XYZ file of C-alpha atoms in Angstrom:
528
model
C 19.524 0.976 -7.278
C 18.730 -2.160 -5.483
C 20.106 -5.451 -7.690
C 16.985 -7.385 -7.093
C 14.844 -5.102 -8.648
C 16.539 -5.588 -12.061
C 15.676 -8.451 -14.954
C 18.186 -10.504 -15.822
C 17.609 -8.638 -19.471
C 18.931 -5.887 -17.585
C 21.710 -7.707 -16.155
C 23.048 -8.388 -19.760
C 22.636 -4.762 -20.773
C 24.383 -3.656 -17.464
C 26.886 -6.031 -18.296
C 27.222 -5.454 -21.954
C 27.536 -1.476 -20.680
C 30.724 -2.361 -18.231
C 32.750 -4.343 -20.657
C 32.378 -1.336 -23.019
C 33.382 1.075 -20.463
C 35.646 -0.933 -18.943
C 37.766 -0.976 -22.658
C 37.275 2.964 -22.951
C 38.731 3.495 -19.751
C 41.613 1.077 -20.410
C 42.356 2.541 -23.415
C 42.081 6.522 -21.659
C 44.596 5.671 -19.551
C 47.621 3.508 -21.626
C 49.339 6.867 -22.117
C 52.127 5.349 -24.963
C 48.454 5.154 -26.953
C 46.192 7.948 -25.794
C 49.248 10.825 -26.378
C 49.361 10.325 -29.506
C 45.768 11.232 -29.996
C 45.064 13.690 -27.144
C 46.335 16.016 -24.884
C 46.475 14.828 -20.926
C 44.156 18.111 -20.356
C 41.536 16.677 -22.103
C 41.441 12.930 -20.756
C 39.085 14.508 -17.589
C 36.845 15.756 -20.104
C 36.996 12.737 -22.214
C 36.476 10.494 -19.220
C 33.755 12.449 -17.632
C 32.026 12.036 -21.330
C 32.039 8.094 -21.288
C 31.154 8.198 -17.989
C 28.046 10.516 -18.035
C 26.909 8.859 -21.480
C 27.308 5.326 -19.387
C 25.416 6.980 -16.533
C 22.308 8.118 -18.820
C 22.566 4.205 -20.766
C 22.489 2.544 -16.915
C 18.996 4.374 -16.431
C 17.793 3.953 -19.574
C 18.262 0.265 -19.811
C 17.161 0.325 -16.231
C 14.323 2.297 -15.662
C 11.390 0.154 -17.387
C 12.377 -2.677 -15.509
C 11.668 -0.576 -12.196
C 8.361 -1.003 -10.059
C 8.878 2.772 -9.336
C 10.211 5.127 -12.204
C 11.837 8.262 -10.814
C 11.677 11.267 -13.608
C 11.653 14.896 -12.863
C 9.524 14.952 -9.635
C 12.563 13.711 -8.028
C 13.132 17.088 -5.701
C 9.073 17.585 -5.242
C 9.096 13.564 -3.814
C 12.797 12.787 -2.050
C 10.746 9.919 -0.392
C 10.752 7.592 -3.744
C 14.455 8.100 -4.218
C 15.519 7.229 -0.445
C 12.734 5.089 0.872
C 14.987 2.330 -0.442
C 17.750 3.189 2.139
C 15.702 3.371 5.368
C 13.465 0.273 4.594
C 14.211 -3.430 3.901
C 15.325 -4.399 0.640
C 12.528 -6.477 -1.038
C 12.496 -10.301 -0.842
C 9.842 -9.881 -4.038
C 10.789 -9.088 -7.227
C 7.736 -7.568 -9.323
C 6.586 -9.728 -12.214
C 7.822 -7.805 -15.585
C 4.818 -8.709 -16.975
C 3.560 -5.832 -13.808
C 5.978 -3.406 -14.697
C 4.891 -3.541 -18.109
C 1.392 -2.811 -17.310
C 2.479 0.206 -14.927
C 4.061 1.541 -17.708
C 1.291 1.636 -20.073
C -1.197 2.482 -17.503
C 1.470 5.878 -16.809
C 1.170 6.567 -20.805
C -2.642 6.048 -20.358
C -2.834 8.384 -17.321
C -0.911 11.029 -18.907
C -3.021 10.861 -22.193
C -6.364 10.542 -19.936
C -5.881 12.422 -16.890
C -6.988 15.473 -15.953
C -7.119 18.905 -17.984
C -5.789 16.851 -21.174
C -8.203 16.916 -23.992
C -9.532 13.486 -23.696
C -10.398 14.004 -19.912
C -11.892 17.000 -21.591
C -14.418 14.892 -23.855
C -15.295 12.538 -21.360
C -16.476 15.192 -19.041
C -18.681 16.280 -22.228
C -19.880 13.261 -21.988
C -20.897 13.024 -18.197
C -22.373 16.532 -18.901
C -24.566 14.734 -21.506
C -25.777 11.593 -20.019
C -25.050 9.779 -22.976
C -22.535 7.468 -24.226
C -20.412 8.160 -27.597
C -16.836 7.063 -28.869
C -15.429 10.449 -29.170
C -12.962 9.140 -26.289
C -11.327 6.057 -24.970
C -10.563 6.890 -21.760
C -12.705 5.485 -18.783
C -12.608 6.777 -15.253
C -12.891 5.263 -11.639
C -13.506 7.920 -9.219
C -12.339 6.783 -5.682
C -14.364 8.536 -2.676
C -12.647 8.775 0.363
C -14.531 6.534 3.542
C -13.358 5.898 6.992
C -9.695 5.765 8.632
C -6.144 6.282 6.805
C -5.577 2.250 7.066
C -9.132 1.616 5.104
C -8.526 4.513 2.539
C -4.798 3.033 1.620
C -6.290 -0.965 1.480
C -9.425 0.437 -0.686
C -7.294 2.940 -2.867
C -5.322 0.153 -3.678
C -8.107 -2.297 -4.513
C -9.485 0.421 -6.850
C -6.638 0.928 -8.803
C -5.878 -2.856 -9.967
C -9.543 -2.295 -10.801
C -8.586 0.086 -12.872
C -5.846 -1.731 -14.108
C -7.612 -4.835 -15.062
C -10.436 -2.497 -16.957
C -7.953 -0.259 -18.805
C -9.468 2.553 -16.515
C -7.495 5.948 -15.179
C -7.750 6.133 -11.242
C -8.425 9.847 -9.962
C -8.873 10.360 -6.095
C -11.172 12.844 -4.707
C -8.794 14.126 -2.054
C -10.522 15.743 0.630
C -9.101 18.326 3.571
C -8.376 15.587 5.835
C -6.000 13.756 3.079
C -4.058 17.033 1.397
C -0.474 16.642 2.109
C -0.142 13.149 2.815
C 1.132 11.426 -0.761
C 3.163 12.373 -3.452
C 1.599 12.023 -7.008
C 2.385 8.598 -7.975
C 1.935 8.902 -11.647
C 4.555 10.946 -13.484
C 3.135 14.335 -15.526
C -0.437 13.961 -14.465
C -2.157 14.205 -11.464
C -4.509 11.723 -9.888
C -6.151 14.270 -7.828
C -10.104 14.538 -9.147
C -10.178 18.189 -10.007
C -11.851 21.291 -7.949
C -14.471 21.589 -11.186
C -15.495 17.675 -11.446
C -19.254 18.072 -12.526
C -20.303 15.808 -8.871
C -18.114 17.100 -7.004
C -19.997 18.958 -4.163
C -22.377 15.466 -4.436
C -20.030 12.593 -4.566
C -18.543 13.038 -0.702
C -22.215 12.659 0.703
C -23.298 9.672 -1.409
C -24.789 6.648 0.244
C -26.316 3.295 -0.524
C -29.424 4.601 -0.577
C -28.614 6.832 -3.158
C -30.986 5.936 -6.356
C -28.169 6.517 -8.802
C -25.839 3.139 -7.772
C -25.552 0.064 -9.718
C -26.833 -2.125 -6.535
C -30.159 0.573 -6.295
C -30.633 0.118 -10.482
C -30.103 -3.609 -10.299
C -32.778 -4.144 -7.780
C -35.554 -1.613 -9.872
C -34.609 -3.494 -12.707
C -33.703 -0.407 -14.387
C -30.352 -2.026 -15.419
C -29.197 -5.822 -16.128
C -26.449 -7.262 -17.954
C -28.281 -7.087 -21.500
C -29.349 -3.253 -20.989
C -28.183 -1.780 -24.132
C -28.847 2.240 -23.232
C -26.589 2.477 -20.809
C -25.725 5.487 -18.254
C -22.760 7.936 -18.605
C -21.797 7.043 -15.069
C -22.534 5.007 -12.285
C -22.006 5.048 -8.689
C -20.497 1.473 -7.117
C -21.456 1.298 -3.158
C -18.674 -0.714 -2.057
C -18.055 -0.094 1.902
C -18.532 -2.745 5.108
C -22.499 -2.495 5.093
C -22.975 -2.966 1.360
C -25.753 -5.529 0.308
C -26.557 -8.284 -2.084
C -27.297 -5.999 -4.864
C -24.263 -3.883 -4.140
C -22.076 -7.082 -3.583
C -23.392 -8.288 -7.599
C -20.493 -6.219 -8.691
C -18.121 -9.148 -8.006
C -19.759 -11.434 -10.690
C -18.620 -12.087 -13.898
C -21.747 -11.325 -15.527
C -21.558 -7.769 -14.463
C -18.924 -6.588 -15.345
C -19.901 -6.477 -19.492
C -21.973 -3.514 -18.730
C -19.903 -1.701 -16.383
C -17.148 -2.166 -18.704
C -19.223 0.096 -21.146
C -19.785 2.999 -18.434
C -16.990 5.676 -18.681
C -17.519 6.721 -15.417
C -17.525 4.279 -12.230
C -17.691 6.852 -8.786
C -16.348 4.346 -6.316
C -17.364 4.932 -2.697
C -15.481 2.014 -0.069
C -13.325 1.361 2.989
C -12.431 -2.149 2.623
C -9.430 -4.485 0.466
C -11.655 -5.911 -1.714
C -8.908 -7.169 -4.340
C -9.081 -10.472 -3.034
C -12.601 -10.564 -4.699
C -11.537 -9.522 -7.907
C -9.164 -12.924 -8.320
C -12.585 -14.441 -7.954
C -13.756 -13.055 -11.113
C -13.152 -15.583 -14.119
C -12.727 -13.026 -16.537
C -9.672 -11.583 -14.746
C -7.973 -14.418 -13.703
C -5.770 -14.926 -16.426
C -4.749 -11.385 -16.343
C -4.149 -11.365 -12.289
C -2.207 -14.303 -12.491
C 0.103 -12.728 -14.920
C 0.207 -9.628 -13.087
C 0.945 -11.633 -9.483
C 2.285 -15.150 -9.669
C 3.553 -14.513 -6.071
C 0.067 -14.262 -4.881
C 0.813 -12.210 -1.468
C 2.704 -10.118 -2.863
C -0.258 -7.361 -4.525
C -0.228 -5.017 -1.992
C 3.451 -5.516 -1.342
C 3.827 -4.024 -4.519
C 1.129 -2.141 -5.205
C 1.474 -0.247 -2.241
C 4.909 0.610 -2.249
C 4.091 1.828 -6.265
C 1.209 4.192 -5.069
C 2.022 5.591 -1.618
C 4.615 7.316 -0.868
C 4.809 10.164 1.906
C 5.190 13.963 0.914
C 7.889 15.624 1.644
C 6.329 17.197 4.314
C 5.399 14.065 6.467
C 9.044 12.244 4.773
C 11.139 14.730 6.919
C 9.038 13.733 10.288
C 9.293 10.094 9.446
C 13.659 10.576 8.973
C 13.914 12.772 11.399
C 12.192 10.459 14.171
C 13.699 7.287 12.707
C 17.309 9.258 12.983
C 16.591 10.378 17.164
C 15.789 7.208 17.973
C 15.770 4.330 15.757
C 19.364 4.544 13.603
C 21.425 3.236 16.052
C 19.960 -0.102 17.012
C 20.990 -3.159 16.135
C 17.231 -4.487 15.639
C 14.099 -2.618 15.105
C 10.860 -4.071 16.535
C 7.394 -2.665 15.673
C 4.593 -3.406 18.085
C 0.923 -2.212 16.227
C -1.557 -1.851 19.210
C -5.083 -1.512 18.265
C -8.061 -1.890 20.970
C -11.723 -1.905 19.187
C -13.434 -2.225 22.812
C -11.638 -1.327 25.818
C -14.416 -2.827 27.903
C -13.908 -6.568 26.086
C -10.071 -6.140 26.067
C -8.832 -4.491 29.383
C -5.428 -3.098 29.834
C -4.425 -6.224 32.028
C -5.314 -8.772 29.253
C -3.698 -6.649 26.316
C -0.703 -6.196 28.352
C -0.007 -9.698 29.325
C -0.618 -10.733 25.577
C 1.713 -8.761 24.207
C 4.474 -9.783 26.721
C 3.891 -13.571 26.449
C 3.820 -13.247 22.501
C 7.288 -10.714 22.193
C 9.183 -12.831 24.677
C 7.872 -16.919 23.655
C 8.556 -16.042 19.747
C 11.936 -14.569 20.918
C 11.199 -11.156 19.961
C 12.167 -9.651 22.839
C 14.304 -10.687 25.764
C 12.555 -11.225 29.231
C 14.222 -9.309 32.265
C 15.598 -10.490 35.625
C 12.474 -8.409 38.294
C 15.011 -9.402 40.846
C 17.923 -7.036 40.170
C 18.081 -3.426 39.334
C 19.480 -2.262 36.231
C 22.899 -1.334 36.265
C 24.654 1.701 34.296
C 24.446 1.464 30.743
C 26.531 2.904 28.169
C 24.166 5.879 26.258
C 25.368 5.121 22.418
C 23.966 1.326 22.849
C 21.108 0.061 21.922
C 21.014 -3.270 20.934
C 17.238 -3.231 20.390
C 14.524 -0.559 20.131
C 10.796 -1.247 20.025
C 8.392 1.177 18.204
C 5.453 0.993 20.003
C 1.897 2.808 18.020
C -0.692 3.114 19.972
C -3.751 5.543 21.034
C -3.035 5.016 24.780
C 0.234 5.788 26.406
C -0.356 2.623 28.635
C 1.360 0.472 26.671
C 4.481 1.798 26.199
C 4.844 3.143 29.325
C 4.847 -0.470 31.145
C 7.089 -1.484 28.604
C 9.459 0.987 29.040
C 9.309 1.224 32.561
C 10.091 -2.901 32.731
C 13.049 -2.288 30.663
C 14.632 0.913 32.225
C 14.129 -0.902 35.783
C 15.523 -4.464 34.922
C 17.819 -5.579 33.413
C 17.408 -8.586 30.466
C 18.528 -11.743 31.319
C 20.567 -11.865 27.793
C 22.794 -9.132 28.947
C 20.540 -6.898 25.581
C 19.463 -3.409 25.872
C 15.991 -2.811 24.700
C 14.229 0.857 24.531
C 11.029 1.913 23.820
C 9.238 4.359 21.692
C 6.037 5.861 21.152
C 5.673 8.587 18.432
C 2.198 9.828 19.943
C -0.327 9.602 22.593
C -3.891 10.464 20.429
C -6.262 8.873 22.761
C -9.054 8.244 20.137
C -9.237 7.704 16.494
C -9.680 11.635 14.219
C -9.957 10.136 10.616
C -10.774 13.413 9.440
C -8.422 15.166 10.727
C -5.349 16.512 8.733
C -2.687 16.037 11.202
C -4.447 13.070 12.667
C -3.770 11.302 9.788
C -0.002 12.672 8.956
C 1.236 11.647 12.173
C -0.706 7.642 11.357
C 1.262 7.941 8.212
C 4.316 8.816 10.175
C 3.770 5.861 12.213
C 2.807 3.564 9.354
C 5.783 4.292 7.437
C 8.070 3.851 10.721
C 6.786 0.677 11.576
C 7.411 -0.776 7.725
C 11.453 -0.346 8.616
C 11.078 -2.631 11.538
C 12.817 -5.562 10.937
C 10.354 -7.952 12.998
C 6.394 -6.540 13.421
C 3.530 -7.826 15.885
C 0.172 -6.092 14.785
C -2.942 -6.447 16.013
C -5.993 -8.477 14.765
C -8.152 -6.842 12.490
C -6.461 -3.593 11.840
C -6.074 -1.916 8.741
C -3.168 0.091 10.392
C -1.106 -2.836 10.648
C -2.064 -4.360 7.251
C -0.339 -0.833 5.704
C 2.365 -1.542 7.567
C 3.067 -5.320 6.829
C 2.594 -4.804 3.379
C 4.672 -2.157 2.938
C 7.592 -3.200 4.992
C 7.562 -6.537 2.934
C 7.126 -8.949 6.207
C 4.596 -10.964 7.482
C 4.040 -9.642 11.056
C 3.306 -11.757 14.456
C -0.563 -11.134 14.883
C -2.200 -10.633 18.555
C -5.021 -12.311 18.285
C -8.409 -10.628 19.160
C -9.387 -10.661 23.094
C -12.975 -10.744 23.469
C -13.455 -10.740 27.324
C -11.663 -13.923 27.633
C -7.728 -14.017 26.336
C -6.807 -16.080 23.178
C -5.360 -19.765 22.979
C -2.733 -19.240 21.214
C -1.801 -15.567 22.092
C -0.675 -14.779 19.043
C 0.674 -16.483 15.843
C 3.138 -15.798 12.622
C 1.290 -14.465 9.593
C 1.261 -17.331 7.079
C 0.649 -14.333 4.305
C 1.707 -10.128 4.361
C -1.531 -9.062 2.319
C -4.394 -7.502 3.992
C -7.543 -9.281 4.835
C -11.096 -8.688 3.458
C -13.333 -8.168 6.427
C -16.705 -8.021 4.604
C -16.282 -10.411 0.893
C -19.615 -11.330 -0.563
C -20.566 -14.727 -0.129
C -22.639 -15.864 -2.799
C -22.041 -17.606 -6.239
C -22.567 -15.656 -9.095
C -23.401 -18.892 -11.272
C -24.891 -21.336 -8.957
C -27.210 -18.476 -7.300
C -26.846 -20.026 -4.099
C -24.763 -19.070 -0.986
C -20.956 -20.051 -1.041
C -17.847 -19.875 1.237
C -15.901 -17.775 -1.326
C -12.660 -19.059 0.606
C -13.103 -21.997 -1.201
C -13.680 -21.431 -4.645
C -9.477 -21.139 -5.649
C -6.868 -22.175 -3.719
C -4.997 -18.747 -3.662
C -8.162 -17.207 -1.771
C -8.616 -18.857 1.980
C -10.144 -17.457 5.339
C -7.928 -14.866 7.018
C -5.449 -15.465 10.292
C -7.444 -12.796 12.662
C -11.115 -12.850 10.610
C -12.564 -16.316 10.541
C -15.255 -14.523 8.151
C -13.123 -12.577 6.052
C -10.760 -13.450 2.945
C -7.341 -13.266 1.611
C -4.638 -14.197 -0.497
C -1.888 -16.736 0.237
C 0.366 -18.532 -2.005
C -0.904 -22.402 -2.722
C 2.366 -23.728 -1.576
């Protein structure tokens, strides 16, 4: 296990274990002692005692101080057990105030989650309409929206949600997402089951739809002092949400929704960066997250992890092509309008930015490359992409010319899609693939305003080099270091809850400021 995810409680209990093995073993092997007491046939068997009853103490003493507990889903998820191995250690250690809660919310999971017999009584409930204290377990219901990147950023969002409101997180998992995550949560599923009383509804559901809390607000049919309450509720929470929708995020507001056992959540954006906005949760979130840019840093590496399905494509392409170099580079290319930002302007962007920051090394045009040796490769670059373009200059520069630092550089590109298929299967398990790859790159440039790269930053641990949106005329600067790893907020309410007036919610804390790429949008940095 890696030594920085360990408490210094556990350091003393590791320690405490050592010294106590340590004298066992000394005392196994004086042999003018241990003859006296024991055959030398039976000092294997004694030794292999002591050492599989220190093995089982290590992981006891160990395991709650983990972000990531692995029990008996080992074999049916090899990804939690080696992901350690293939990508960067972590800089950030989770608070143990964090890994406390993630304890207690796997004990509430497994008492709450589905099939158990309080799961059973809350669906009695939704059945009914009506609220009663037969159970205590609440529900958010996450409904999938949009591309991989937006359903990983708004996944996440939902469960400190559900963390913060002592709720149980279940996914409704359609086609286009089956086979892409291991369970997170050990003995219960998060999966929203086959039988869920909306589930043939909840897929389709849309603002307009008369049953959300943004809809009810604005009939007046519901308001903070509302004492009948609903059994459920849907929250509209997507890019195109509006005022009424957006009242979620005030303090007020979330009294009666803490009442509502069941809260179908329907959105495609990171809108965690809201929630430290709420007062009632601030105490809580900074408890959780002292390191403020570290959430999805560690939320994200606690919930996702890739099948082992799409685990053996990710090692196996990492192991062809990636193992052997000295330095990994991940280049994130994402073009929103090929009209606004042609080929030319992308391509000269993302040389200037690589070669000024030092990323990669420039090449001599006037000489041709000379033999190189086929075992080395000082760097590779992991280009993703839909468009081969890309790469293919890239590569072509490098296998031409050689670098004027005497490196080796070679390029990759996992796939050539052409355009975006969020709801396709094996659409999205190869953007997994390619997620996952570029979070073991030791430096990252992404591109402005993609969730795709967000994954990847905050999964790899690293704040990336962003390329900075071209909009028909190129960017001054070209690009620019990351001053935080989390995702942005593209679409954060802007209104305050108290003053009823229209804020800049970047303002309001110093934790929560404008975003690098989105002047509009929000996210969090640490105050120093």
């Amino acid at each position: 296990m890696r030594g920085n995810r360990f408490g210094m409680k556990t350091f003393s209990k590791v320690g405490a274990g050592l010294i106590a093995f340590s004298v066992v073993a000394v005392f196994i092997y004086q042999d003018t002692t241990l003859n006296s007491i024991t055959s030398k046939s039976n000092r294997t068997g004694i030794i292999s005692f002591f050492l599989s009853c220190f093995f089982y103490y290590l992981i006891a003493c160990c395991q709650k101080h983990l972000l990531i507990v692995i029990g008996s889903e080992e074999e049916s998820c090899i990804s939690k057990k080696q992901s350690a191995l293939y990508r960067k250690s972590s800089l950030h250690k989770p608070s143990s105030y964090l890994i406390s809660k993630l304890r207690n919310y796997e004990e509430l999971h497994k008492r709450c989650g589905p099939h158990s017999e309080s799961y059973k009584r809350s669906i009695q409930q939704l059945v009914s309409g009506e609220i009663d204290n037969s159970t205590d377990c609440k529900y958010v219901v996450w409904v999938a929206f949009c591309g991989l990147g937006n359903r990983i950023l708004s996944i996440t969002s939902a469960f400190l949600y559900a963390l913060l409101t002592n709720r149980v997180l279940l996914i409704n998992q359609e086609h286009d997402m089956a086979g892409l995550f291991c369970e997170p949560f050990p003995d219960k599923s998060w999966i929203l089951p086959e039988d869920f009383l909306f589930k043939s509804e909840i897929s389709s559901f849309e603002q307009n739809y008369n049953h959300t809390y943004g809809n009810m607000l604005k009939s007046n049919i519901i308001n903070a002092s509302t004492e009948l309450l609903p059994s459920y509720l849907f929250l509209y929470l997507s890019h195109d949400y509006d005022h009424h929708d957006k009242l979620f995020f005030c303090d007020q507001e979330q009294a009666p929704l803490s009442k509502i056992p069941w809260l179908i959540m329907k959105s495609n954006v990171y809108f965690l960066p809201s929630l430290f906005l709420i007062p009632s949760f601030e105490q809580e979130l900074n408890k959780l997250f002292p390191d403020k840019e570290t959430v999805f840093h560690h939320l994200g590496r606690y919930l996702f992890h890739p099948s082992n399905q799409v685990w053996r494509l990710i090692i196996k392409y990492y192991q062809d092509y990636l193992a052997k170099a000295e330095k990994r580079i991940g280049i994130q290319i994402r073009v929103f309008d090929v009209e606004t930002s042609p080929f030319e302007y992308v391509m000269d962007q993302i040389l200037a930015c690589t070669q000024k920051e030092k990323l990669l090394p420039e090449v001599d045009t006037e000489k041709p490359i000379a033999g190189r040796s086929k075992n080395r490769t000082n760097n590779a670059v992991l280009i993703t992409s839909l468009f081969p373009g890309y790469f293919e200059k890239l590569k072509n520069m490098y296998e031409e010319h050689p670098t004027k630092t005497g490196e080796v550089v070679a390029v990759y590109q996992p796939s050539q899609e052409e355009e975006q298929q969020s709801y396709n299967n094996s659409h999205n398990i190869q953007a997994w693939v390619e997620m996952n790859l570029l979070s073991f790159s030791d430096e990252l440039v992404t591109s402005a305003w993609s969730t795709f790269g967000y994954v990847a930053q905050g999964l790899g641990g690293v704040r990336p080099w962003i390329l900075y949106k071209i909009n028909q005329t190129k960017p001054d600067p070209l690009c620019g270091r990351g001053m935080s790893m989390e995702p942005c907020f593209h679409a954060p309410p802007v209104y305050d809850c108290k003053a009823k007036t229209t804020v800049d919610t970047a303002t309001l804390v110093p934790h929560v400021r404008h975003c690098e790429d989105i002047r509009w949008g929000i996210k969090l940095f640490n105050t120093s």
